Amino acid sequence: MTSMSRRGAVREYVGGALWVLPTIAVVVSLVAGAVLAQFEVEADSGFGRLLFQGDAGAARELLIVVSATMITVTGLVFSLTVVSLQISSTQFSPRLLRSFLRDRGTQVVLSVFVSTFAYATAGLYTVGRLDGGQPYVPRIAISGSLLLALGSVAAFVWYLHHLAHSIQIDDVMRRIEKTTLHVVDRSMGDRPSDEEPPPDPPTDATAVMAPTSGYVQAAFPDAVTAPAAASRAVVHYCRAVGDHVVAGSPIAQVWADDGAIDEASAARLALTGIRIGFERTFEQDHAFGVRQLVDIALRAMSPAINDPYTAVQSIQHITVVLCAALPHHPGTRLWHDDAGTARVVLPMPNLAELLDLACGQLRRVAAHEPHVVAALLNMLDEIRRRTSSSHDHADIEREVDLLHADAQRAILQPADLASLLEGPGRSS
């Protein structure tokens, strides 16, 4: 695993870990409390009049109230977070749980509460210690606990507002669309479509097997190109980002310009440029966003929910994502050395695969609902108008034919069917 791959894995883990930011906040609050407790201010000074004015007993009571309240509120916030996770899993898609855990607002609010609790609890250790025969009251530190308590109240009110909006279906789909568009720009970039066909592996190519089972989370072809060129080798990956692999199954074919390459060198080259994990992530997997939006549409069309309008909304968000991916020429990519020789071949979902992902399951589940079929046809028509490739048009026409065939079989009302067959979706 390259340093780039390690950094990406750490970044993904830290971003989705609910404990990291609160832990940092607790450490910072303890350090801040220890530092502030060392400062003394004259009670009759201008600044001193703004600080806590009670004695040691009042200070301890205040800290006890703050710490007890914060641990209660933290439990309430955690319970509300679990409820939101349950709603997202049952109503939208189980693959949305990671997105909710990565929600920065929830992490910040939890950090505010646990840091306030830690600050107030640790303050009990310093309040009341004898300093020259007098009980010591760190007025600045005690005033800090008051400010943190007031800030926690504001954070709690904001969290209720944030939670109410975060589980709204429109907001959920908007976040998925925004994240997926970011992944499209980051992972596909401005790299043009490769006109040259990828080289076919020779019969004596060395197969590299997956070291573990899981999903291909990220690929780093740039990190493989230079070593492959130095070894005069070609690395042809046969799994795309987002694909599931089983330990011991081939993930790449490697060969040298002058023939075969030993297994150790082939494995070192191929495994340098790929990372396998137990779950799909948004790091480079733009198809994962389409998958989540399709999940929402499928769940909306289930007999228990039966909400065609939500399915239509989901298709509209999918349309935005696919139209954004189209200028990047989805499909297999080649990476060349300085001499122009292809050194790395990395498969990526092409337009036909993305269209099948967007339309396939929905077409089979919702072919009886004219509004959903019309939304899919509108999506295909929008994509067709944005490409001049005859190959892309053929892929789109195939999906249109399948939609029309399933609609003719499932829709019983002739008027509904006629409006679909005469509407968008046909180039003729």
CSV table of C-alpha atoms in Angstrom, one decimal:
chain,number,residue,atom,x,y,z
A,1,MET,CA,0.0,0.0,0.0
A,2,THR,CA,1.4,3.4,-1.0
A,3,SER,CA,1.6,6.4,1.3
A,4,MET,CA,-1.2,8.0,-0.8
A,5,SER,CA,-3.4,4.9,-0.2
A,6,ARG,CA,-2.6,5.0,3.5
A,7,ARG,CA,-3.5,8.7,3.7
A,8,GLY,CA,-6.7,8.1,1.9
A,9,ALA,CA,-7.6,5.1,4.1
A,10,VAL,CA,-6.9,7.1,7.3
A,11,ARG,CA,-8.8,10.1,5.9
A,12,GLU,CA,-11.9,8.0,5.1
A,13,TYR,CA,-11.8,6.3,8.6
A,14,VAL,CA,-11.3,9.5,10.5
A,15,GLY,CA,-14.1,11.2,8.5
A,16,GLY,CA,-16.5,8.4,9.3
A,17,ALA,CA,-15.5,7.8,12.9
A,18,LEU,CA,-17.9,9.4,15.4
A,19,TRP,CA,-15.3,9.3,18.3
A,20,VAL,CA,-12.4,11.2,16.7
A,21,LEU,CA,-13.5,14.8,16.9
A,22,PRO,CA,-15.1,14.4,20.4
A,23,THR,CA,-11.8,12.9,21.7
A,24,ILE,CA,-9.8,15.8,20.3
A,25,ALA,CA,-12.3,18.2,21.9
A,26,VAL,CA,-12.0,16.5,25.3
A,27,VAL,CA,-8.2,16.8,25.2
A,28,VAL,CA,-8.3,20.4,24.1
A,29,SER,CA,-10.8,21.3,26.9
A,30,LEU,CA,-8.7,19.6,29.6
A,31,VAL,CA,-5.6,21.4,28.5
A,32,ALA,CA,-7.5,24.7,28.3
A,33,GLY,CA,-9.0,24.2,31.8
A,34,ALA,CA,-5.5,23.4,33.2
A,35,VAL,CA,-4.1,26.5,31.7
A,36,LEU,CA,-6.9,28.9,32.6
A,37,ALA,CA,-6.8,27.6,36.2
A,38,GLN,CA,-3.3,29.0,36.6
A,39,PHE,CA,-4.4,32.6,36.0
A,40,GLU,CA,-5.8,34.8,38.7
A,41,VAL,CA,-7.6,38.1,38.3
A,42,GLU,CA,-8.2,40.7,41.0
A,43,ALA,CA,-11.9,40.7,42.0
A,44,ASP,CA,-12.2,44.5,42.0
A,45,SER,CA,-10.6,44.9,38.5
A,46,GLY,CA,-12.7,45.7,35.5
A,47,PHE,CA,-12.2,42.3,34.0
A,48,GLY,CA,-12.7,40.6,37.4
A,49,ARG,CA,-16.2,42.1,37.8
A,50,LEU,CA,-17.2,40.1,34.7
A,51,LEU,CA,-16.0,36.8,36.0
A,52,PHE,CA,-17.6,34.3,38.4
A,53,GLN,CA,-18.1,36.0,41.9
A,54,GLY,CA,-19.0,33.0,44.1
A,55,ASP,CA,-17.0,31.2,46.6
A,56,ALA,CA,-15.5,27.7,46.4
A,57,GLY,CA,-18.7,26.0,47.4
A,58,ALA,CA,-20.7,27.8,44.8
A,59,ALA,CA,-18.1,27.0,42.2
A,60,ARG,CA,-18.2,23.3,43.0
A,61,GLU,CA,-22.0,23.3,42.8
A,62,LEU,CA,-21.9,25.0,39.5
A,63,LEU,CA,-19.5,22.6,38.0
A,64,ILE,CA,-21.5,19.6,39.4
A,65,VAL,CA,-24.7,20.9,37.7
A,66,VAL,CA,-22.9,21.6,34.4
A,67,SER,CA,-21.2,18.2,34.3
A,68,ALA,CA,-24.4,16.3,35.3
A,69,THR,CA,-26.5,18.2,32.7
A,70,MET,CA,-24.0,17.7,29.9
A,71,ILE,CA,-23.8,13.9,30.4
A,72,THR,CA,-27.6,13.8,30.3
A,73,VAL,CA,-27.9,16.0,27.2
A,74,THR,CA,-25.1,14.0,25.5
A,75,GLY,CA,-27.1,10.8,26.0
A,76,LEU,CA,-30.1,12.5,24.5
A,77,VAL,CA,-28.2,13.7,21.5
A,78,PHE,CA,-26.7,10.2,21.0
A,79,SER,CA,-30.2,8.7,21.2
A,80,LEU,CA,-31.5,11.2,18.6
A,81,THR,CA,-28.6,10.3,16.4
A,82,VAL,CA,-29.3,6.6,16.6
A,83,VAL,CA,-33.0,7.3,15.7
A,84,SER,CA,-31.9,9.3,12.7
A,85,LEU,CA,-29.6,6.4,11.7
A,86,GLN,CA,-32.5,4.0,12.0
A,87,ILE,CA,-34.8,6.2,9.9
A,88,SER,CA,-32.1,6.5,7.2
A,89,SER,CA,-31.6,2.8,7.1
A,90,THR,CA,-35.2,1.7,7.0
A,91,GLN,CA,-36.8,4.5,5.0
A,92,PHE,CA,-34.0,5.4,2.6
A,93,SER,CA,-31.1,3.0,2.2
A,94,PRO,CA,-28.8,1.1,4.6
A,95,ARG,CA,-25.9,2.4,2.6
A,96,LEU,CA,-26.6,5.9,4.0
A,97,LEU,CA,-25.5,5.1,7.5
A,98,ARG,CA,-21.9,6.0,6.7
A,99,SER,CA,-23.0,9.4,5.4
A,100,PHE,CA,-24.9,10.2,8.6
A,101,LEU,CA,-21.9,9.1,10.7
A,102,ARG,CA,-19.7,11.4,8.6
A,103,ASP,CA,-22.0,14.3,9.2
A,104,ARG,CA,-19.8,17.1,10.6
A,105,GLY,CA,-22.6,18.9,12.4
A,106,THR,CA,-23.4,15.9,14.6
A,107,GLN,CA,-19.7,15.3,15.3
A,108,VAL,CA,-19.2,19.0,16.3
A,109,VAL,CA,-22.3,19.0,18.6
A,110,LEU,CA,-21.2,15.9,20.4
A,111,SER,CA,-17.7,17.4,20.7
A,112,VAL,CA,-19.2,20.5,22.4
A,113,PHE,CA,-21.1,18.4,24.9
A,114,VAL,CA,-18.4,16.0,25.9
A,115,SER,CA,-15.8,18.7,26.1
A,116,THR,CA,-18.0,20.8,28.3
A,117,PHE,CA,-18.6,17.7,30.5
A,118,ALA,CA,-14.9,17.0,30.7
A,119,TYR,CA,-14.0,20.6,31.4
A,120,ALA,CA,-16.5,20.9,34.3
A,121,THR,CA,-15.6,17.5,35.8
A,122,ALA,CA,-11.9,18.2,35.7
A,123,GLY,CA,-12.5,21.6,37.2
A,124,LEU,CA,-13.8,19.9,40.4
A,125,TYR,CA,-10.2,18.8,41.0
A,126,THR,CA,-8.9,22.3,41.2
A,127,VAL,CA,-11.7,24.2,43.0
A,128,GLY,CA,-11.3,24.3,46.8
A,129,ARG,CA,-7.6,23.4,47.0
A,130,LEU,CA,-6.0,25.5,49.7
A,131,ASP,CA,-3.8,28.3,48.4
A,132,GLY,CA,-2.0,30.0,51.3
A,133,GLY,CA,-4.8,28.8,53.7
A,134,GLN,CA,-7.6,30.1,51.5
A,135,PRO,CA,-9.8,27.9,49.3
A,136,TYR,CA,-8.7,28.4,45.7
A,137,VAL,CA,-11.3,29.5,43.1
A,138,PRO,CA,-10.0,29.8,39.5
A,139,ARG,CA,-12.5,32.4,38.5
A,140,ILE,CA,-11.5,32.5,34.8
A,141,ALA,CA,-11.8,28.7,34.5
A,142,ILE,CA,-15.2,28.7,36.3
A,143,SER,CA,-16.4,31.4,34.0
A,144,GLY,CA,-15.2,29.3,31.1
A,145,SER,CA,-17.5,26.5,32.2
A,146,LEU,CA,-20.4,29.0,32.2
A,147,LEU,CA,-19.6,30.0,28.7
A,148,LEU,CA,-19.3,26.4,27.6
A,149,ALA,CA,-22.7,25.6,29.2
A,150,LEU,CA,-24.3,28.5,27.3
A,151,GLY,CA,-22.6,27.4,24.1
A,152,SER,CA,-23.9,23.9,24.7
A,153,VAL,CA,-27.5,25.2,24.9
A,154,ALA,CA,-27.0,27.0,21.6
A,155,ALA,CA,-25.5,23.9,20.1
A,156,PHE,CA,-28.4,21.8,21.3
A,157,VAL,CA,-31.0,24.1,19.7
A,158,TRP,CA,-29.0,24.1,16.5
A,159,TYR,CA,-28.7,20.3,16.5
A,160,LEU,CA,-32.5,19.9,16.7
A,161,HIS,CA,-32.8,22.1,13.7
A,162,HIS,CA,-30.0,20.3,11.9
A,163,LEU,CA,-31.5,16.8,12.7
A,164,ALA,CA,-35.0,17.8,11.5
A,165,HIS,CA,-33.5,18.9,8.2
A,166,SER,CA,-31.0,16.1,7.8
A,167,ILE,CA,-33.6,13.3,7.7
A,168,GLN,CA,-35.8,15.1,5.1
A,169,ILE,CA,-35.7,13.2,1.9
A,170,ASP,CA,-35.0,16.2,-0.2
A,171,ASP,CA,-31.9,17.1,1.9
A,172,VAL,CA,-30.7,13.5,1.9
A,173,MET,CA,-30.8,13.3,-1.9
A,174,ARG,CA,-29.3,16.8,-2.3
A,175,ARG,CA,-26.3,15.7,-0.1
A,176,ILE,CA,-25.8,12.5,-2.1
A,177,GLU,CA,-25.9,14.4,-5.4
A,178,LYS,CA,-23.4,17.0,-4.1
A,179,THR,CA,-21.0,14.4,-2.8
A,180,THR,CA,-21.2,12.4,-6.0
A,181,LEU,CA,-20.5,15.4,-8.2
A,182,HIS,CA,-17.5,16.1,-6.1
A,183,VAL,CA,-16.3,12.5,-6.6
A,184,VAL,CA,-16.9,12.8,-10.3
A,185,ASP,CA,-14.7,15.9,-10.6
A,186,ARG,CA,-12.0,14.5,-8.3
A,187,SER,CA,-11.8,10.9,-9.6
A,188,MET,CA,-12.5,11.4,-13.3
A,189,GLY,CA,-11.0,14.9,-13.6
A,190,ASP,CA,-10.4,16.4,-17.1
A,191,ARG,CA,-8.8,13.2,-18.5
A,192,PRO,CA,-10.1,12.8,-22.1
A,193,SER,CA,-11.5,9.6,-23.4
A,194,ASP,CA,-8.9,7.2,-24.6
A,195,GLU,CA,-9.4,6.5,-28.3
A,196,GLU,CA,-6.8,3.7,-28.4
A,197,PRO,CA,-8.1,0.4,-27.3
A,198,PRO,CA,-6.6,-1.1,-24.2
A,199,PRO,CA,-3.9,-3.7,-24.8
A,200,ASP,CA,-5.0,-7.3,-24.5
A,201,PRO,CA,-3.1,-9.4,-21.9
A,202,PRO,CA,-0.9,-12.0,-23.6
A,203,THR,CA,-1.4,-15.7,-22.8
A,204,ASP,CA,1.7,-15.7,-20.6
A,205,ALA,CA,0.6,-12.7,-18.5
A,206,THR,CA,0.9,-13.1,-14.8
A,207,ALA,CA,-2.3,-13.1,-12.8
A,208,VAL,CA,-2.3,-11.1,-9.6
A,209,MET,CA,-4.8,-12.4,-7.0
A,210,ALA,CA,-6.7,-10.3,-4.5
A,211,PRO,CA,-5.1,-10.7,-1.0
A,212,THR,CA,-8.4,-10.2,0.8
A,213,SER,CA,-12.1,-10.1,0.1
A,214,GLY,CA,-13.9,-6.8,0.0
A,215,TYR,CA,-14.6,-3.9,-2.3
A,216,VAL,CA,-12.1,-2.0,-4.4
A,217,GLN,CA,-12.2,1.3,-2.5
A,218,ALA,CA,-9.6,3.3,-4.5
A,219,ALA,CA,-7.1,3.0,-7.3
A,220,PHE,CA,-3.8,4.9,-7.7
A,221,PRO,CA,-2.7,4.3,-11.3
A,222,ASP,CA,-0.3,7.3,-11.1
A,223,ALA,CA,1.7,5.6,-8.4
A,224,VAL,CA,2.0,2.5,-10.6
A,225,THR,CA,2.9,4.1,-13.9
A,226,ALA,CA,6.5,5.1,-13.1
A,227,PRO,CA,7.5,1.7,-11.5
A,228,ALA,CA,5.8,-0.1,-14.4
A,229,ALA,CA,7.7,1.9,-16.9
A,230,ALA,CA,10.9,1.2,-15.1
A,231,SER,CA,10.2,-2.5,-15.2
A,232,ARG,CA,9.0,-2.2,-18.8
A,233,ALA,CA,5.7,-3.8,-17.6
A,234,VAL,CA,2.0,-3.3,-18.2
A,235,VAL,CA,-0.5,-3.6,-15.4
A,236,HIS,CA,-4.0,-4.4,-16.6
A,237,TYR,CA,-6.5,-4.2,-13.8
A,238,CYS,CA,-9.7,-6.3,-14.3
A,239,ARG,CA,-11.7,-4.8,-11.4
A,240,ALA,CA,-13.0,-1.3,-11.2
A,241,VAL,CA,-13.4,0.9,-8.1
A,242,GLY,CA,-16.6,-0.2,-6.4
A,243,ASP,CA,-16.4,-3.9,-7.6
A,244,HIS,CA,-16.4,-6.7,-5.0
A,245,VAL,CA,-13.6,-9.1,-5.1
A,246,VAL,CA,-13.0,-12.4,-3.3
A,247,ALA,CA,-9.7,-13.4,-1.8
A,248,GLY,CA,-7.7,-15.4,-4.4
A,249,SER,CA,-9.6,-14.1,-7.4
A,250,PRO,CA,-7.7,-12.3,-10.1
A,251,ILE,CA,-7.7,-8.5,-9.9
A,252,ALA,CA,-5.0,-7.7,-12.5
A,253,GLN,CA,-2.9,-9.1,-15.3
A,254,VAL,CA,0.7,-8.1,-15.5
A,255,TRP,CA,3.2,-8.7,-18.3
A,256,ALA,CA,6.6,-7.3,-19.4
A,257,ASP,CA,7.4,-5.9,-22.9
A,258,ASP,CA,9.7,-8.8,-23.5
A,259,GLY,CA,7.4,-11.5,-22.1
A,260,ALA,CA,6.3,-12.8,-18.7
A,261,ILE,CA,7.1,-11.3,-15.3
A,262,ASP,CA,7.7,-13.1,-12.0
A,263,GLU,CA,4.8,-13.3,-9.6
A,264,ALA,CA,6.4,-11.3,-6.8
A,265,SER,CA,7.2,-8.4,-9.1
A,266,ALA,CA,3.7,-8.5,-10.6
A,267,ALA,CA,2.0,-8.6,-7.3
A,268,ARG,CA,4.1,-5.7,-6.0
A,269,LEU,CA,3.3,-3.6,-9.0
A,270,ALA,CA,-0.4,-4.3,-9.1
A,271,LEU,CA,-1.2,-4.2,-5.3
A,272,THR,CA,0.6,-0.8,-5.0
A,273,GLY,CA,-2.1,0.8,-7.0
A,274,ILE,CA,-5.2,-0.5,-5.4
A,275,ARG,CA,-6.9,-0.6,-2.0
A,276,ILE,CA,-9.5,-3.2,-0.9
A,277,GLY,CA,-11.8,-2.6,2.1
A,278,PHE,CA,-14.8,-4.2,3.7
A,279,GLU,CA,-17.2,-1.5,2.4
A,280,ARG,CA,-17.8,0.9,-0.5
A,281,THR,CA,-16.8,4.5,0.1
A,282,PHE,CA,-17.2,7.8,-1.7
A,283,GLU,CA,-13.4,8.4,-2.1
A,284,GLN,CA,-13.3,7.5,-5.8
A,285,ASP,CA,-16.6,5.6,-6.3
A,286,HIS,CA,-19.0,7.9,-8.2
A,287,ALA,CA,-21.2,4.9,-9.0
A,288,PHE,CA,-21.8,4.5,-5.3
A,289,GLY,CA,-23.8,7.7,-5.3
A,290,VAL,CA,-25.9,6.5,-8.1
A,291,ARG,CA,-26.4,3.3,-6.2
A,292,GLN,CA,-27.7,5.2,-3.1
A,293,LEU,CA,-30.1,7.3,-5.2
A,294,VAL,CA,-31.4,4.1,-6.9
A,295,ASP,CA,-31.8,2.5,-3.4
A,296,ILE,CA,-34.0,5.5,-2.3
A,297,ALA,CA,-36.1,5.2,-5.5
A,298,LEU,CA,-36.5,1.4,-5.0
A,299,ARG,CA,-37.5,1.8,-1.4
A,300,ALA,CA,-40.0,4.5,-2.3
A,301,MET,CA,-41.6,2.2,-4.9
A,302,SER,CA,-41.9,-0.7,-2.4
A,303,PRO,CA,-45.5,-1.8,-1.6
A,304,ALA,CA,-45.0,-0.7,2.1
A,305,ILE,CA,-44.3,2.9,1.0
A,306,ASN,CA,-45.6,3.3,-2.6
A,307,ASP,CA,-44.3,6.9,-3.1
A,308,PRO,CA,-43.8,7.4,-6.8
A,309,TYR,CA,-42.9,11.1,-6.5
A,310,THR,CA,-39.9,10.4,-4.3
A,311,ALA,CA,-38.8,7.9,-6.9
A,312,VAL,CA,-39.2,10.6,-9.6
A,313,GLN,CA,-37.1,13.0,-7.5
A,314,SER,CA,-34.4,10.4,-7.1
A,315,ILE,CA,-34.3,9.9,-10.8
A,316,GLN,CA,-33.9,13.7,-11.3
A,317,HIS,CA,-30.9,13.7,-9.0
A,318,ILE,CA,-29.4,10.7,-10.9
A,319,THR,CA,-29.9,12.7,-14.1
A,320,VAL,CA,-27.7,15.5,-12.7
A,321,VAL,CA,-25.0,13.1,-11.8
A,322,LEU,CA,-24.9,11.2,-15.1
A,323,CYS,CA,-25.0,14.4,-17.1
A,324,ALA,CA,-22.0,15.7,-15.0
A,325,ALA,CA,-20.1,12.4,-15.7
A,326,LEU,CA,-20.8,12.4,-19.4
A,327,PRO,CA,-18.2,15.1,-20.4
A,328,HIS,CA,-15.5,13.1,-18.5
A,329,HIS,CA,-16.0,10.2,-21.0
A,330,PRO,CA,-16.8,7.3,-18.5
A,331,GLY,CA,-15.1,4.1,-19.4
A,332,THR,CA,-11.7,2.3,-19.3
A,333,ARG,CA,-8.7,4.6,-18.9
A,334,LEU,CA,-5.1,4.2,-19.9
A,335,TRP,CA,-2.0,5.7,-18.2
A,336,HIS,CA,1.1,6.1,-20.4
A,337,ASP,CA,4.8,6.6,-19.7
A,338,ASP,CA,6.9,9.4,-21.1
A,339,ALA,CA,7.3,7.5,-24.4
A,340,GLY,CA,3.6,7.2,-24.9
A,341,THR,CA,3.4,3.5,-24.1
A,342,ALA,CA,0.3,2.4,-22.1
A,343,ARG,CA,1.5,1.1,-18.7
A,344,VAL,CA,-1.6,1.0,-16.6
A,345,VAL,CA,-5.1,0.0,-17.7
A,346,LEU,CA,-7.9,0.7,-15.2
A,347,PRO,CA,-11.5,-0.2,-16.0
A,348,MET,CA,-14.2,2.4,-15.0
A,349,PRO,CA,-18.0,2.2,-15.4
A,350,ASN,CA,-18.9,3.2,-18.9
A,351,LEU,CA,-22.1,4.9,-19.9
A,352,ALA,CA,-23.9,1.6,-20.6
A,353,GLU,CA,-23.1,0.3,-17.2
A,354,LEU,CA,-24.1,3.6,-15.5
A,355,LEU,CA,-27.4,3.5,-17.4
A,356,ASP,CA,-28.0,-0.1,-16.5
A,357,LEU,CA,-27.3,0.8,-12.8
A,358,ALA,CA,-29.7,3.8,-13.0
A,359,CYS,CA,-32.5,2.2,-15.0
A,360,GLY,CA,-32.3,-1.6,-14.6
A,361,GLN,CA,-33.8,-2.3,-11.2
A,362,LEU,CA,-36.1,0.7,-11.3
A,363,ARG,CA,-37.4,-0.4,-14.7
A,364,ARG,CA,-38.2,-3.9,-13.4
A,365,VAL,CA,-39.8,-2.6,-10.2
A,366,ALA,CA,-41.6,0.5,-11.4
A,367,ALA,CA,-42.6,-0.3,-15.0
A,368,HIS,CA,-46.3,-0.2,-13.9
A,369,GLU,CA,-46.0,3.5,-12.7
A,370,PRO,CA,-46.2,5.9,-15.7
A,371,HIS,CA,-44.7,8.8,-13.8
A,372,VAL,CA,-41.5,6.9,-12.9
A,373,VAL,CA,-41.2,5.5,-16.4
A,374,ALA,CA,-41.6,9.0,-17.8
A,375,ALA,CA,-38.9,10.3,-15.5
A,376,LEU,CA,-36.5,7.6,-16.7
A,377,LEU,CA,-37.3,8.4,-20.3
A,378,ASN,CA,-36.7,12.1,-19.6
A,379,MET,CA,-33.4,11.2,-18.1
A,380,LEU,CA,-32.3,9.2,-21.1
A,381,ASP,CA,-33.5,12.0,-23.4
A,382,GLU,CA,-31.5,14.6,-21.4
A,383,ILE,CA,-28.3,12.4,-21.6
A,384,ARG,CA,-28.8,11.8,-25.4
A,385,ARG,CA,-28.9,15.6,-26.0
A,386,ARG,CA,-25.6,16.0,-24.3
A,387,THR,CA,-23.6,13.5,-26.4
A,388,SER,CA,-22.9,13.1,-30.1
A,389,SER,CA,-21.3,9.7,-29.8
A,390,SER,CA,-23.2,7.1,-31.9
A,391,HIS,CA,-22.0,4.4,-29.4
A,392,ASP,CA,-23.6,6.4,-26.5
A,393,HIS,CA,-26.8,6.8,-28.6
A,394,ALA,CA,-27.0,3.1,-29.1
A,395,ASP,CA,-26.7,2.4,-25.4
A,396,ILE,CA,-29.4,5.0,-24.7
A,397,GLU,CA,-31.7,3.6,-27.4
A,398,ARG,CA,-31.3,0.1,-25.8
A,399,GLU,CA,-32.5,1.4,-22.5
A,400,VAL,CA,-35.4,3.2,-24.1
A,401,ASP,CA,-36.5,0.0,-25.9
A,402,LEU,CA,-36.3,-1.9,-22.6
A,403,LEU,CA,-38.4,0.7,-20.8
A,404,HIS,CA,-41.0,0.8,-23.6
A,405,ALA,CA,-41.2,-3.0,-23.6
A,406,ASP,CA,-41.6,-3.3,-19.8
A,407,ALA,CA,-44.1,-0.4,-19.8
A,408,GLN,CA,-46.2,-2.1,-22.5
A,409,ARG,CA,-46.3,-5.2,-20.5
A,410,ALA,CA,-47.1,-3.6,-17.1
A,411,ILE,CA,-49.3,-0.5,-17.8
A,412,LEU,CA,-52.9,-1.5,-18.3
A,413,GLN,CA,-54.3,1.9,-19.2
A,414,PRO,CA,-53.9,2.6,-22.9
A,415,ALA,CA,-53.9,6.4,-22.4
A,416,ASP,CA,-51.1,6.3,-20.0
A,417,LEU,CA,-49.1,4.0,-22.3
A,418,ALA,CA,-49.7,6.2,-25.3
A,419,SER,CA,-48.3,9.3,-23.6
A,420,LEU,CA,-45.1,7.4,-22.7
A,421,LEU,CA,-44.6,6.0,-26.2
A,422,GLU,CA,-45.2,9.4,-27.8
A,423,GLY,CA,-43.1,11.4,-25.3
A,424,PRO,CA,-39.4,11.9,-24.9
A,425,GLY,CA,-37.0,9.0,-25.1
A,426,ARG,CA,-36.9,8.5,-28.8
A,427,SER,CA,-34.4,10.1,-31.2
A,428,SER,CA,-36.7,9.5,-34.2
